[in-house]
Amino acid sequence: MNILYLIFGDCLSNHVQARLSMVTFVRQMRQQDRIYVITTKPQFYEGIKFVTPLPISDGNIKEWEGSLQFFWRVKIKAMQYLCEICPGSDLLYLDSDTYLQGDYAALCGILERGQGVMHINEGHPKDMKFGALRMWRKVRGHTYGGVTIGAEHCMWNAGVVGLPGAKAAEALRLALTVCDGMLADGADRRLIEQYALSIALFETVGLTSAESLVGHYWSNKDEWNNFALSFFVKEHMLGRSFDDECRDLDIEELHRIPLNIHLSNTQRRLTNVLKHIFKDKIQDR
């Protein structure tokens, strides 16, 4: 199986998240497996066991956004790029804010049986609010790539996307066609690539949830980032190697960090108001 991360830009926390995720996977990976990182910062990933950086430029990213300049179309294009490099291989795309919390062999087995994987079924967009509902109202009943969007097409979280090798190229072609079709129809953009992948995998390989095997901490990034930074700084100061990091990481400690927290909108608004009223004063030395 080939694991894929797409990491770009100068935000260090994204690269640190990816390294933590890699450590949790490498601990269980087989010799024939590989991690690929499509990134604008390949120097961050050189010399790491099992890891091959694939450099891209800001120009590549802009091209992958397509004529309608949709940023998250890049995720589908990145998966297609790896399929071209490694045709016929099982592919597991991961957001950086993920970690392996279950059995790696079980995850491989799902793909080897020809089934697709995404993180979790979030429900149908017709039952959601805001952008998802607006998107659904715009695209329901429309046909893209021979698929008519209907009640059977639920929204799956795309922090994890697993594709069996025999059907990966077909599924991604359909995902891109659906994505571009919805963009051309003027659908709300926020979740288009996620819904396009959900539809394409449902239609081509079926979908299985990876929630019990892969943790996705998208709503608790601050706490996870603090843990990761503390862990890697300590490892660096002790002169540890990547292999040492894999041995030193206490997976049980990760299990104790909440994956999801409910963020209070009222607290966020009040915090922003207070920051605006009581600004820090910069004093000369």
mmCIF file of C-alpha atoms in Angstrom:
data_model
loop_
_atom_site.group_PDB
_atom_site.id
_atom_site.type_symbol
_atom_site.label_atom_id
_atom_site.label_comp_id
_atom_site.label_asym_id
_atom_site.label_seq_id
_atom_site.Cartn_x
_atom_site.Cartn_y
_atom_site.Cartn_z
ATOM 1 C CA MET A 1 0.000 0.000 0.000
ATOM 2 C CA ASN A 2 1.136 3.544 -0.734
ATOM 3 C CA ILE A 3 0.271 6.239 1.805
ATOM 4 C CA LEU A 4 -0.008 9.811 0.562
ATOM 5 C CA TYR A 5 0.209 13.163 2.327
ATOM 6 C CA LEU A 6 -0.210 16.535 0.615
ATOM 7 C CA ILE A 7 1.634 19.196 2.631
ATOM 8 C CA PHE A 8 2.357 22.668 1.275
ATOM 9 C CA GLY A 9 3.265 26.111 2.516
ATOM 10 C CA ASP A 10 5.306 27.446 5.410
ATOM 11 C CA CYS A 11 2.949 26.619 8.304
ATOM 12 C CA LEU A 12 5.233 24.465 10.454
ATOM 13 C CA SER A 13 2.385 22.899 12.439
ATOM 14 C CA ASN A 14 1.096 21.135 9.309
ATOM 15 C CA HIS A 15 4.492 19.529 8.733
ATOM 16 C CA VAL A 16 4.781 18.555 12.401
ATOM 17 C CA GLN A 17 1.307 16.985 12.284
ATOM 18 C CA ALA A 18 2.344 14.978 9.219
ATOM 19 C CA ARG A 19 5.506 13.723 10.922
ATOM 20 C CA LEU A 20 3.521 12.582 13.967
ATOM 21 C CA SER A 21 1.060 10.794 11.681
ATOM 22 C CA MET A 22 3.931 9.105 9.820
ATOM 23 C CA VAL A 23 5.472 7.864 13.064
ATOM 24 C CA THR A 24 2.222 6.150 14.057
ATOM 25 C CA PHE A 25 1.978 4.419 10.673
ATOM 26 C CA VAL A 26 5.634 3.433 10.233
ATOM 27 C CA ARG A 27 5.481 1.529 13.534
ATOM 28 C CA GLN A 28 3.191 -1.021 11.843
ATOM 29 C CA MET A 29 4.070 -0.761 8.151
ATOM 30 C CA ARG A 30 5.279 -3.680 6.050
ATOM 31 C CA GLN A 31 8.510 -3.649 4.048
ATOM 32 C CA GLN A 32 6.641 -3.389 0.731
ATOM 33 C CA ASP A 33 4.691 -0.293 1.797
ATOM 34 C CA ARG A 34 5.721 3.289 1.177
ATOM 35 C CA ILE A 35 4.827 6.821 2.264
ATOM 36 C CA TYR A 36 4.824 9.581 -0.371
ATOM 37 C CA VAL A 37 4.665 13.266 0.529
ATOM 38 C CA ILE A 38 3.665 15.667 -2.222
ATOM 39 C CA THR A 39 5.044 18.896 -0.830
ATOM 40 C CA THR A 40 6.510 22.327 -1.449
ATOM 41 C CA LYS A 41 8.996 21.584 1.390
ATOM 42 C CA PRO A 42 10.655 18.291 0.371
ATOM 43 C CA GLN A 43 13.681 19.059 2.567
ATOM 44 C CA PHE A 44 11.510 18.390 5.639
ATOM 45 C CA TYR A 45 11.015 14.755 4.595
ATOM 46 C CA GLU A 46 14.358 13.665 3.187
ATOM 47 C CA GLY A 47 16.127 10.689 4.769
ATOM 48 C CA ILE A 48 13.093 9.421 6.685
ATOM 49 C CA LYS A 49 12.483 5.674 6.746
ATOM 50 C CA PHE A 50 9.755 4.530 4.307
ATOM 51 C CA VAL A 51 9.196 8.155 3.169
ATOM 52 C CA THR A 52 9.669 9.547 -0.366
ATOM 53 C CA PRO A 53 9.099 13.308 -0.857
ATOM 54 C CA LEU A 54 7.637 14.363 -4.210
ATOM 55 C CA PRO A 55 8.444 18.059 -4.745
ATOM 56 C CA ILE A 56 5.868 20.385 -6.275
ATOM 57 C CA SER A 57 5.825 24.138 -6.793
ATOM 58 C CA ASP A 58 3.242 26.813 -6.134
ATOM 59 C CA GLY A 59 2.754 26.795 -9.906
ATOM 60 C CA ASN A 60 1.824 23.092 -9.832
ATOM 61 C CA ILE A 61 -0.747 23.801 -7.125
ATOM 62 C CA LYS A 62 -2.238 26.674 -9.120
ATOM 63 C CA GLU A 63 -2.480 24.434 -12.198
ATOM 64 C CA TRP A 64 -4.172 21.666 -10.181
ATOM 65 C CA GLU A 65 -6.766 24.155 -8.971
ATOM 66 C CA GLY A 66 -8.143 24.136 -12.538
ATOM 67 C CA SER A 67 -9.654 26.873 -14.655
ATOM 68 C CA LEU A 68 -12.201 27.759 -11.968
ATOM 69 C CA GLN A 69 -9.433 28.071 -9.355
ATOM 70 C CA PHE A 70 -10.898 25.735 -6.718
ATOM 71 C CA PHE A 71 -8.197 25.101 -4.138
ATOM 72 C CA TRP A 72 -9.332 21.725 -2.801
ATOM 73 C CA ARG A 73 -9.420 20.236 -6.297
ATOM 74 C CA VAL A 74 -5.690 19.882 -5.612
ATOM 75 C CA LYS A 75 -6.400 16.938 -3.280
ATOM 76 C CA ILE A 76 -7.935 14.879 -6.099
ATOM 77 C CA LYS A 77 -5.145 15.863 -8.504
ATOM 78 C CA ALA A 78 -2.493 14.847 -5.954
ATOM 79 C CA MET A 79 -4.014 11.378 -5.678
ATOM 80 C CA GLN A 80 -4.115 11.114 -9.461
ATOM 81 C CA TYR A 81 -0.453 12.127 -9.614
ATOM 82 C CA LEU A 82 0.547 9.291 -7.284
ATOM 83 C CA CYS A 83 -1.606 6.844 -9.263
ATOM 84 C CA GLU A 84 0.369 7.789 -12.361
ATOM 85 C CA ILE A 85 3.663 7.173 -10.537
ATOM 86 C CA CYS A 86 2.497 3.893 -8.940
ATOM 87 C CA PRO A 87 -0.248 2.495 -11.202
ATOM 88 C CA GLY A 88 -2.291 -0.375 -9.824
ATOM 89 C CA SER A 89 -1.167 0.075 -6.201
ATOM 90 C CA ASP A 90 -3.542 0.501 -3.287
ATOM 91 C CA LEU A 91 -3.553 4.137 -2.158
ATOM 92 C CA LEU A 92 -4.369 5.665 1.218
ATOM 93 C CA TYR A 93 -4.569 9.467 1.306
ATOM 94 C CA LEU A 94 -4.318 11.061 4.775
ATOM 95 C CA ASP A 95 -4.767 14.613 5.999
ATOM 96 C CA SER A 96 -1.871 15.671 8.228
ATOM 97 C CA ASP A 97 -4.128 15.797 11.318
ATOM 98 C CA THR A 98 -4.590 12.024 11.499
ATOM 99 C CA TYR A 99 -2.942 9.138 13.322
ATOM 100 C CA LEU A 100 -3.117 5.346 13.254
ATOM 101 C CA GLN A 101 -5.092 4.321 16.319
ATOM 102 C CA GLY A 102 -5.941 0.767 15.235
ATOM 103 C CA ASP A 103 -4.587 -2.201 13.325
ATOM 104 C CA TYR A 104 -2.702 -1.322 10.151
ATOM 105 C CA ALA A 105 -3.197 -4.813 8.705
ATOM 106 C CA ALA A 106 -6.969 -4.406 9.024
ATOM 107 C CA LEU A 107 -6.793 -1.150 7.072
ATOM 108 C CA CYS A 108 -4.733 -2.794 4.328
ATOM 109 C CA GLY A 109 -7.174 -5.690 4.244
ATOM 110 C CA ILE A 110 -10.127 -3.458 3.386
ATOM 111 C CA LEU A 111 -8.370 -2.156 0.281
ATOM 112 C CA GLU A 112 -7.040 -5.585 -0.659
ATOM 113 C CA ARG A 113 -10.646 -6.832 -0.713
ATOM 114 C CA GLY A 114 -11.430 -4.138 -3.298
ATOM 115 C CA GLN A 115 -13.376 -1.819 -0.982
ATOM 116 C CA GLY A 116 -12.958 1.941 -0.666
ATOM 117 C CA VAL A 117 -12.370 3.800 2.579
ATOM 118 C CA MET A 118 -13.184 7.269 3.870
ATOM 119 C CA HIS A 119 -13.041 8.448 7.443
ATOM 120 C CA ILE A 120 -16.695 8.568 8.493
ATOM 121 C CA ASN A 121 -20.156 8.934 6.997
ATOM 122 C CA GLU A 122 -21.313 12.391 8.079
ATOM 123 C CA GLY A 123 -24.850 11.940 6.729
ATOM 124 C CA HIS A 124 -26.700 13.302 3.737
ATOM 125 C CA PRO A 125 -26.174 16.956 2.755
ATOM 126 C CA LYS A 126 -29.940 17.488 2.526
ATOM 127 C CA ASP A 127 -30.031 17.052 6.322
ATOM 128 C CA MET A 128 -27.120 19.428 6.959
ATOM 129 C CA LYS A 129 -26.931 23.189 7.297
ATOM 130 C CA PHE A 130 -25.305 26.136 5.596
ATOM 131 C CA GLY A 131 -22.893 25.370 2.720
ATOM 132 C CA ALA A 132 -23.596 21.636 2.502
ATOM 133 C CA LEU A 133 -27.326 22.212 2.175
ATOM 134 C CA ARG A 134 -26.847 25.013 -0.356
ATOM 135 C CA MET A 135 -24.569 22.748 -2.377
ATOM 136 C CA TRP A 136 -27.134 19.921 -2.328
ATOM 137 C CA ARG A 137 -29.954 22.147 -3.476
ATOM 138 C CA LYS A 138 -27.820 23.257 -6.421
ATOM 139 C CA VAL A 139 -26.673 19.799 -7.601
ATOM 140 C CA ARG A 140 -29.482 17.371 -6.695
ATOM 141 C CA GLY A 141 -30.721 15.539 -9.751
ATOM 142 C CA HIS A 142 -27.789 16.726 -11.863
ATOM 143 C CA THR A 143 -25.762 14.143 -13.782
ATOM 144 C CA TYR A 144 -21.959 14.181 -13.838
ATOM 145 C CA GLY A 145 -19.904 11.475 -15.514
ATOM 146 C CA GLY A 146 -22.994 9.324 -15.917
ATOM 147 C CA VAL A 147 -23.927 9.561 -12.216
ATOM 148 C CA THR A 148 -27.138 11.330 -11.182
ATOM 149 C CA ILE A 149 -26.820 12.886 -7.723
ATOM 150 C CA GLY A 150 -29.496 11.502 -5.435
ATOM 151 C CA ALA A 151 -30.595 10.385 -1.985
ATOM 152 C CA GLU A 152 -28.086 7.501 -1.921
ATOM 153 C CA HIS A 153 -25.081 9.851 -2.053
ATOM 154 C CA CYS A 154 -24.046 10.704 1.501
ATOM 155 C CA MET A 155 -21.245 13.006 2.577
ATOM 156 C CA TRP A 156 -18.148 11.227 3.896
ATOM 157 C CA ASN A 157 -15.256 12.946 5.664
ATOM 158 C CA ALA A 158 -12.243 13.115 3.324
ATOM 159 C CA GLY A 159 -9.497 13.252 5.964
ATOM 160 C CA VAL A 160 -8.949 9.609 5.012
ATOM 161 C CA VAL A 161 -9.442 8.349 1.438
ATOM 162 C CA GLY A 162 -8.520 4.757 0.599
ATOM 163 C CA LEU A 163 -8.592 3.414 -2.973
ATOM 164 C CA PRO A 164 -7.985 -0.192 -4.072
ATOM 165 C CA GLY A 165 -5.372 -0.160 -6.814
ATOM 166 C CA ALA A 166 -7.460 -1.865 -9.491
ATOM 167 C CA LYS A 167 -10.118 0.876 -9.371
ATOM 168 C CA ALA A 168 -8.151 3.883 -8.117
ATOM 169 C CA ALA A 169 -7.643 5.623 -11.470
ATOM 170 C CA GLU A 170 -11.303 5.118 -12.458
ATOM 171 C CA ALA A 171 -12.591 6.406 -9.124
ATOM 172 C CA LEU A 172 -10.403 9.511 -9.264
ATOM 173 C CA ARG A 173 -11.417 10.307 -12.848
ATOM 174 C CA LEU A 174 -15.042 10.212 -11.763
ATOM 175 C CA ALA A 175 -14.306 12.306 -8.650
ATOM 176 C CA LEU A 176 -12.659 14.993 -10.781
ATOM 177 C CA THR A 177 -15.530 14.962 -13.284
ATOM 178 C CA VAL A 178 -18.105 15.334 -10.487
ATOM 179 C CA CYS A 179 -16.027 18.050 -8.800
ATOM 180 C CA ASP A 180 -15.628 20.079 -11.994
ATOM 181 C CA GLY A 181 -19.284 19.622 -12.899
ATOM 182 C CA MET A 182 -20.501 20.921 -9.562
ATOM 183 C CA LEU A 183 -18.081 23.851 -9.784
ATOM 184 C CA ALA A 184 -19.357 24.724 -13.258
ATOM 185 C CA ASP A 185 -22.924 24.616 -11.953
ATOM 186 C CA GLY A 186 -22.064 27.206 -9.310
ATOM 187 C CA ALA A 187 -22.534 25.000 -6.253
ATOM 188 C CA ASP A 188 -21.361 26.224 -2.851
ATOM 189 C CA ARG A 189 -17.629 25.416 -2.893
ATOM 190 C CA ARG A 190 -16.814 24.595 0.724
ATOM 191 C CA LEU A 191 -17.352 20.823 0.548
ATOM 192 C CA ILE A 192 -17.357 20.093 -3.180
ATOM 193 C CA GLU A 193 -14.178 17.983 -3.342
ATOM 194 C CA GLN A 194 -15.281 16.000 -0.287
ATOM 195 C CA TYR A 195 -18.701 15.278 -1.777
ATOM 196 C CA ALA A 196 -17.200 14.454 -5.185
ATOM 197 C CA LEU A 197 -14.888 11.870 -3.605
ATOM 198 C CA SER A 198 -17.784 10.454 -1.565
ATOM 199 C CA ILE A 199 -19.904 10.013 -4.698
ATOM 200 C CA ALA A 200 -17.082 8.585 -6.809
ATOM 201 C CA LEU A 201 -15.987 5.993 -4.258
ATOM 202 C CA PHE A 202 -19.584 5.009 -3.496
ATOM 203 C CA GLU A 203 -20.216 4.426 -7.192
ATOM 204 C CA THR A 204 -16.976 2.612 -8.075
ATOM 205 C CA VAL A 205 -15.788 0.631 -5.032
ATOM 206 C CA GLY A 206 -18.256 1.149 -2.187
ATOM 207 C CA LEU A 207 -17.336 2.760 1.106
ATOM 208 C CA THR A 208 -16.161 1.520 4.499
ATOM 209 C CA SER A 209 -15.530 3.761 7.504
ATOM 210 C CA ALA A 210 -11.947 4.071 8.771
ATOM 211 C CA GLU A 211 -13.007 5.810 11.992
ATOM 212 C CA SER A 212 -12.069 2.907 14.291
ATOM 213 C CA LEU A 213 -8.624 2.592 12.698
ATOM 214 C CA VAL A 214 -7.565 6.184 11.967
ATOM 215 C CA GLY A 215 -8.103 9.083 14.347
ATOM 216 C CA HIS A 216 -8.812 12.495 12.819
ATOM 217 C CA TYR A 217 -8.440 15.416 15.225
ATOM 218 C CA TRP A 218 -9.615 18.250 12.960
ATOM 219 C CA SER A 219 -11.522 19.996 15.781
ATOM 220 C CA ASN A 220 -8.832 19.715 18.481
ATOM 221 C CA LYS A 221 -5.695 20.731 16.611
ATOM 222 C CA ASP A 222 -4.301 23.044 19.299
ATOM 223 C CA GLU A 223 -3.971 20.282 21.893
ATOM 224 C CA TRP A 224 -2.526 17.809 19.379
ATOM 225 C CA ASN A 225 -0.107 20.390 17.990
ATOM 226 C CA ASN A 226 1.147 21.159 21.498
ATOM 227 C CA PHE A 227 1.751 17.467 22.135
ATOM 228 C CA ALA A 228 3.522 16.945 18.812
ATOM 229 C CA LEU A 229 5.778 19.991 19.166
ATOM 230 C CA SER A 230 6.749 19.014 22.709
ATOM 231 C CA PHE A 231 7.478 15.424 21.657
ATOM 232 C CA PHE A 232 9.619 16.294 18.637
ATOM 233 C CA VAL A 233 11.551 19.088 20.365
ATOM 234 C CA LYS A 234 12.429 16.698 23.198
ATOM 235 C CA GLU A 235 13.471 13.995 20.704
ATOM 236 C CA HIS A 236 15.630 16.503 18.814
ATOM 237 C CA MET A 237 17.334 17.735 21.984
ATOM 238 C CA LEU A 238 18.124 14.134 22.932
ATOM 239 C CA GLY A 239 19.629 13.530 19.489
ATOM 240 C CA ARG A 240 17.033 10.907 18.570
ATOM 241 C CA SER A 241 16.598 9.482 15.072
ATOM 242 C CA PHE A 242 13.308 8.821 13.275
ATOM 243 C CA ASP A 243 13.566 5.155 14.315
ATOM 244 C CA ASP A 244 13.968 6.320 17.919
ATOM 245 C CA GLU A 245 10.879 8.495 17.570
ATOM 246 C CA CYS A 246 8.899 5.464 16.428
ATOM 247 C CA ARG A 247 10.049 3.531 19.516
ATOM 248 C CA ASP A 248 9.673 6.422 21.965
ATOM 249 C CA LEU A 249 6.137 7.487 21.035
ATOM 250 C CA ASP A 250 3.643 6.299 23.638
ATOM 251 C CA ILE A 251 0.555 5.460 21.586
ATOM 252 C CA GLU A 252 -1.515 5.160 24.762
ATOM 253 C CA GLU A 253 -0.748 8.799 25.504
ATOM 254 C CA LEU A 254 -2.161 9.713 22.101
ATOM 255 C CA HIS A 255 -5.309 7.719 22.827
ATOM 256 C CA ARG A 256 -5.904 9.926 25.887
ATOM 257 C CA ILE A 257 -5.984 13.171 23.869
ATOM 258 C CA PRO A 258 -9.547 13.993 22.700
ATOM 259 C CA LEU A 259 -9.997 13.820 18.945
ATOM 260 C CA ASN A 260 -12.954 16.173 18.849
ATOM 261 C CA ILE A 261 -14.104 19.031 21.032
ATOM 262 C CA HIS A 262 -17.084 21.326 20.642
ATOM 263 C CA LEU A 263 -15.820 24.865 20.184
ATOM 264 C CA SER A 264 -18.051 27.485 21.755
ATOM 265 C CA ASN A 265 -18.894 30.211 19.241
ATOM 266 C CA THR A 266 -19.767 32.565 22.089
ATOM 267 C CA GLN A 267 -16.376 32.041 23.716
ATOM 268 C CA ARG A 268 -14.611 32.588 20.385
ATOM 269 C CA ARG A 269 -16.527 35.817 19.722
ATOM 270 C CA LEU A 270 -15.902 37.167 23.235
ATOM 271 C CA THR A 271 -12.200 36.311 22.975
ATOM 272 C CA ASN A 272 -11.926 38.203 19.686
ATOM 273 C CA VAL A 273 -13.747 41.216 21.175
ATOM 274 C CA LEU A 274 -11.463 41.270 24.224
ATOM 275 C CA LYS A 275 -8.364 40.991 22.029
ATOM 276 C CA HIS A 276 -9.607 43.968 20.013
ATOM 277 C CA ILE A 277 -10.310 46.085 23.118
ATOM 278 C CA PHE A 278 -7.297 45.097 25.221
ATOM 279 C CA LYS A 279 -4.431 45.063 22.761
ATOM 280 C CA ASP A 280 -0.897 44.119 23.765
ATOM 281 C CA LYS A 281 1.486 47.043 23.999
ATOM 282 C CA ILE A 282 4.892 46.680 22.373
ATOM 283 C CA GLN A 283 7.588 48.396 24.404
ATOM 284 C CA ASP A 284 10.952 49.501 23.107
ATOM 285 C CA ARG A 285 13.990 47.752 24.507
#
